[in-house]
Structures are given as structure tokens and as C-alpha cells.
Coordinates of C-alpha atoms in Angstrom, one line a residue:
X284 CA -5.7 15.5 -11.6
X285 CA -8.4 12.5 -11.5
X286 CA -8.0 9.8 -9.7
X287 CA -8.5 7.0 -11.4
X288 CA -10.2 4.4 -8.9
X289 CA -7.2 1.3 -9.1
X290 CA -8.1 -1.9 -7.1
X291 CA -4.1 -2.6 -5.5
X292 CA -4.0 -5.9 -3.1
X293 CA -1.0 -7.2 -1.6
X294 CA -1.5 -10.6 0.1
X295 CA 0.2 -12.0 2.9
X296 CA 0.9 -15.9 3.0
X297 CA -0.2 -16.9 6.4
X298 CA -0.4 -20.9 7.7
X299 CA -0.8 -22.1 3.7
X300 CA -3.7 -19.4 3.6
X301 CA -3.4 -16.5 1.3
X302 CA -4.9 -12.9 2.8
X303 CA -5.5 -10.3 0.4
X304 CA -5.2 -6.8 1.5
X305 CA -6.4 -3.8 -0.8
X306 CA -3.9 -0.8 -0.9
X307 CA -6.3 1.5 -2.8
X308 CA -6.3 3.9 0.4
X309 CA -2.5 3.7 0.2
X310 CA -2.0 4.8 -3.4
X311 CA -4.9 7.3 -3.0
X312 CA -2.7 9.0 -0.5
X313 CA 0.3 8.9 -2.6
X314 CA -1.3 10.2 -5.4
X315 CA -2.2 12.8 -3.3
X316 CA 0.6 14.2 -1.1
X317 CA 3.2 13.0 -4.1
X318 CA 1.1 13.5 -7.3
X319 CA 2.6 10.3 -9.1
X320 CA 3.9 7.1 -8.6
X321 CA 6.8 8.1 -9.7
X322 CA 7.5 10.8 -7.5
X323 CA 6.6 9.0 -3.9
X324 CA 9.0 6.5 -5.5
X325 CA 12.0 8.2 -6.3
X326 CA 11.7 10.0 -2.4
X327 CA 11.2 6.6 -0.6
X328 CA 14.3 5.4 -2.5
X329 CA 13.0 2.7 -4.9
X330 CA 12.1 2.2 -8.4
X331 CA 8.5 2.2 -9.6
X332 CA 8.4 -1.0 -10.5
X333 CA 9.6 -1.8 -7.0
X334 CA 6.4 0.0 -5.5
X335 CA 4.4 -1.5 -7.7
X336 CA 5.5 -5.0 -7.0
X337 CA 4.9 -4.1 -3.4
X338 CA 1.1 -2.8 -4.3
X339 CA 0.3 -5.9 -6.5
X340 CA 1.8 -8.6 -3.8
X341 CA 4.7 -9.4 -6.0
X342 CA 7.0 -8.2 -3.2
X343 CA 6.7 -8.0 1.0
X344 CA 6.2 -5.1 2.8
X345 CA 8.2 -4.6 5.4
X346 CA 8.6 -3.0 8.9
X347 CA 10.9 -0.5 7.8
X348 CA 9.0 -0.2 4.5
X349 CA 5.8 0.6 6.3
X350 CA 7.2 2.9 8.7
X351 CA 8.9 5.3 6.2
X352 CA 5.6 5.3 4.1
X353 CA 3.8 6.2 7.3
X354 CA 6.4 9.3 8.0
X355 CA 6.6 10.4 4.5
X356 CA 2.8 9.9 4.2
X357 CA 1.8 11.7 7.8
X358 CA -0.3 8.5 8.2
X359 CA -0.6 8.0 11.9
X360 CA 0.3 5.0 14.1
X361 CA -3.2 4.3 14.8
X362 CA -3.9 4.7 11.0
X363 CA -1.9 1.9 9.8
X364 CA -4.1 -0.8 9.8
X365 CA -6.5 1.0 7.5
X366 CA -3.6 1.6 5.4
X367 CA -1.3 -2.0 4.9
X368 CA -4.0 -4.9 6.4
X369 CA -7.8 -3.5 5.3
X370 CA -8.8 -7.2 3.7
X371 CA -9.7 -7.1 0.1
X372 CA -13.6 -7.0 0.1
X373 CA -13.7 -8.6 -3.2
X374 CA -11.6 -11.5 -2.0
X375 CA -13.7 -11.7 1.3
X376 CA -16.5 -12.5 -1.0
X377 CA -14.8 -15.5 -3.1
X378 CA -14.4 -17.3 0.2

């Protein structure tokens, strides 16, 4: 299976300022422990809508949320910034 290379930001609204953060390492790893969407989806206990709403900012990650990924993902504590808060390059530029 191909990876298809998908740009997924979340932002986080912080002091009227809007952060973009790009999840593309975070689906990569889905894709690849899980195979689909759909399948990290149905084990983490959500729809796929749901996870996509989280992966296009449409809904907040959480604490719990990110620690469940991180077990189900074997993503390490010292991994999770490169995972839920690597800035958006392409918004980095626009500024």
C-alpha cells in the first residue's frame, strides 16, 4: 500500500492566535501500524469522521485522546511533540 503524502493540520486557538500543527507524521503512523483510517478508528473507539475532524482541527485533541494514540501507536513520551504540536511549515510561511 502507497502512501499517499496528505497535508493534516489541527490548530490550536491560543490568546486570539491561531497555531497550526501538521499531523502528517501522525496519520503516516496510523496508516502504518493500522493500515486504514478506518481501522485505528474503530480500535481507539471513535468514528472516522470523528478522527478526521480531529486531523483537520474541526475537533480538540485531548489529554486522554493523545495518550491512547501514543499507547496504541507505541509512540514514546519523548515522541509526542513530533507527533501532536510540529507547526505547520506551510503556515509558518504565511506569517
Amino acid at each position: 500500500m502507497q502512501l499517499q503524502r496528505e497535508s493534516v493540520i489541527i490548530s490550536l486557538v491560543e490568546r486570539g492566535s491561531e497555531k497550526m500543527y501538521d499531523y502528517t507524521k501522525l496519520l503516516a503512523r496510523i496508516l502504518k501500524l493500522y493500515k486504514s483510517r478506518t481501522h485505528f478508528a474503530a480500535e481507539f473507539g471513535c468514528t472516522v469522521q470523528t478522527l478526521l475532524n480531529k486531523l483537520r482541527n474541526r475537533q480538540p485533541w485531548n489529554q486522554y485522546d493523545i495518550e491512547r494514540c501514543c499507547k496504541m501507536l507505541e509512540i514514546r513520551r519523548e515522541e509526542i511533540p513530533e507527533y501532536f504540536f510540529a507547526l505547520d511549515n506551510a503556515q509558518e510561511e504565511r506569517n
